Amino acid sequence: MTPLLLMGFGPPLTWLAILWSDPVASGIRGPVLVCGLAALATVPGLIGLSMLPMRGRAKSLIAPFYLIGVVFVLLYIQLVFVCVSTQDCP
């Protein structure tokens, strides 16, 4: 049960924590930073995926779908975060 919760809630909460801490204020900018932080946010879910009681082949088939889903969720969370912080929500 814990690995499933880690997979589901780990990346969005990690991403929100990263966005809330304002990493650009440290002086590092650019797409490398954003991609690196997004990769960092997916680590808890990938650890949870590796802990599932399945064969390795099943895990390797789930991983691409999981990563695609995480990308969409992280982009949506970033959109909402920017929308709320700029108070420009439709």
PDB file of C-alpha atoms in Angstrom, residues 25-85:
ATOM      1  CA  ALA A  25      16.452  32.418  -6.791  1.00  0.00           C
ATOM      2  CA  SER A  26      19.632  30.355  -6.353  1.00  0.00           C
ATOM      3  CA  GLY A  27      20.894  31.746  -9.665  1.00  0.00           C
ATOM      4  CA  ILE A  28      20.491  28.591 -11.764  1.00  0.00           C
ATOM      5  CA  ARG A  29      18.167  29.073 -14.727  1.00  0.00           C
ATOM      6  CA  GLY A  30      17.214  27.389 -17.953  1.00  0.00           C
ATOM      7  CA  PRO A  31      15.581  24.236 -19.227  1.00  0.00           C
ATOM      8  CA  VAL A  32      18.277  22.065 -17.662  1.00  0.00           C
ATOM      9  CA  LEU A  33      17.086  23.151 -14.226  1.00  0.00           C
ATOM     10  CA  VAL A  34      13.423  22.473 -15.015  1.00  0.00           C
ATOM     11  CA  CYS A  35      14.164  19.064 -16.544  1.00  0.00           C
ATOM     12  CA  GLY A  36      16.433  18.138 -13.654  1.00  0.00           C
ATOM     13  CA  LEU A  37      13.843  19.136 -11.067  1.00  0.00           C
ATOM     14  CA  ALA A  38      11.118  17.229 -12.911  1.00  0.00           C
ATOM     15  CA  ALA A  39      13.368  14.159 -12.993  1.00  0.00           C
ATOM     16  CA  LEU A  40      13.994  14.595  -9.276  1.00  0.00           C
ATOM     17  CA  ALA A  41      10.251  14.737  -8.672  1.00  0.00           C
ATOM     18  CA  THR A  42       9.717  11.388 -10.424  1.00  0.00           C
ATOM     19  CA  VAL A  43      12.218   9.527  -8.242  1.00  0.00           C
ATOM     20  CA  PRO A  44       9.781   8.644  -5.387  1.00  0.00           C
ATOM     21  CA  GLY A  45       7.320   7.158  -7.865  1.00  0.00           C
ATOM     22  CA  LEU A  46       9.990   5.145  -9.642  1.00  0.00           C
ATOM     23  CA  ILE A  47      11.166   3.792  -6.301  1.00  0.00           C
ATOM     24  CA  GLY A  48       7.568   2.858  -5.510  1.00  0.00           C
ATOM     25  CA  LEU A  49       7.244   1.184  -8.907  1.00  0.00           C
ATOM     26  CA  SER A  50      10.366  -0.855  -8.254  1.00  0.00           C
ATOM     27  CA  MET A  51       8.942  -1.994  -4.899  1.00  0.00           C
ATOM     28  CA  LEU A  52       5.736  -3.402  -6.393  1.00  0.00           C
ATOM     29  CA  PRO A  53       5.434  -7.198  -6.127  1.00  0.00           C
ATOM     30  CA  MET A  54       5.541  -7.874  -9.888  1.00  0.00           C
ATOM     31  CA  ARG A  55       7.910  -9.405 -12.358  1.00  0.00           C
ATOM     32  CA  GLY A  56      10.544  -7.179 -13.925  1.00  0.00           C
ATOM     33  CA  ARG A  57       8.897  -7.331 -17.342  1.00  0.00           C
ATOM     34  CA  ALA A  58       5.585  -6.043 -15.990  1.00  0.00           C
ATOM     35  CA  LYS A  59       7.362  -3.184 -14.226  1.00  0.00           C
ATOM     36  CA  SER A  60       9.219  -2.249 -17.410  1.00  0.00           C
ATOM     37  CA  LEU A  61       5.918  -2.169 -19.307  1.00  0.00           C
ATOM     38  CA  ILE A  62       4.283   0.049 -16.658  1.00  0.00           C
ATOM     39  CA  ALA A  63       7.203   2.498 -16.352  1.00  0.00           C
ATOM     40  CA  PRO A  64       6.738   4.359 -19.702  1.00  0.00           C
ATOM     41  CA  PHE A  65       3.025   4.893 -19.060  1.00  0.00           C
ATOM     42  CA  TYR A  66       3.809   6.043 -15.532  1.00  0.00           C
ATOM     43  CA  LEU A  67       6.417   8.534 -16.764  1.00  0.00           C
ATOM     44  CA  ILE A  68       4.072   9.942 -19.422  1.00  0.00           C
ATOM     45  CA  GLY A  69       1.347  10.350 -16.805  1.00  0.00           C
ATOM     46  CA  VAL A  70       3.764  12.040 -14.409  1.00  0.00           C
ATOM     47  CA  VAL A  71       4.839  14.514 -17.104  1.00  0.00           C
ATOM     48  CA  PHE A  72       1.227  15.532 -17.720  1.00  0.00           C
ATOM     49  CA  VAL A  73       0.477  15.831 -13.993  1.00  0.00           C
ATOM     50  CA  LEU A  74       3.609  17.915 -13.339  1.00  0.00           C
ATOM     51  CA  LEU A  75       2.844  20.236 -16.251  1.00  0.00           C
ATOM     52  CA  TYR A  76      -0.731  20.688 -15.019  1.00  0.00           C
ATOM     53  CA  ILE A  77       0.420  21.386 -11.453  1.00  0.00           C
ATOM     54  CA  GLN A  78       2.933  23.934 -12.743  1.00  0.00           C
ATOM     55  CA  LEU A  79       0.219  25.595 -14.819  1.00  0.00           C
ATOM     56  CA  VAL A  80      -2.092  25.830 -11.809  1.00  0.00           C
ATOM     57  CA  PHE A  81       0.753  27.052  -9.586  1.00  0.00           C
ATOM     58  CA  VAL A  82       1.654  29.835 -12.025  1.00  0.00           C
ATOM     59  CA  CYS A  83      -2.021  30.688 -12.562  1.00  0.00           C
ATOM     60  CA  VAL A  84      -2.671  31.053  -8.834  1.00  0.00           C
ATOM     61  CA  SER A  85       0.554  32.913  -8.088  1.00  0.00           C
TER      62      SER A  85
END
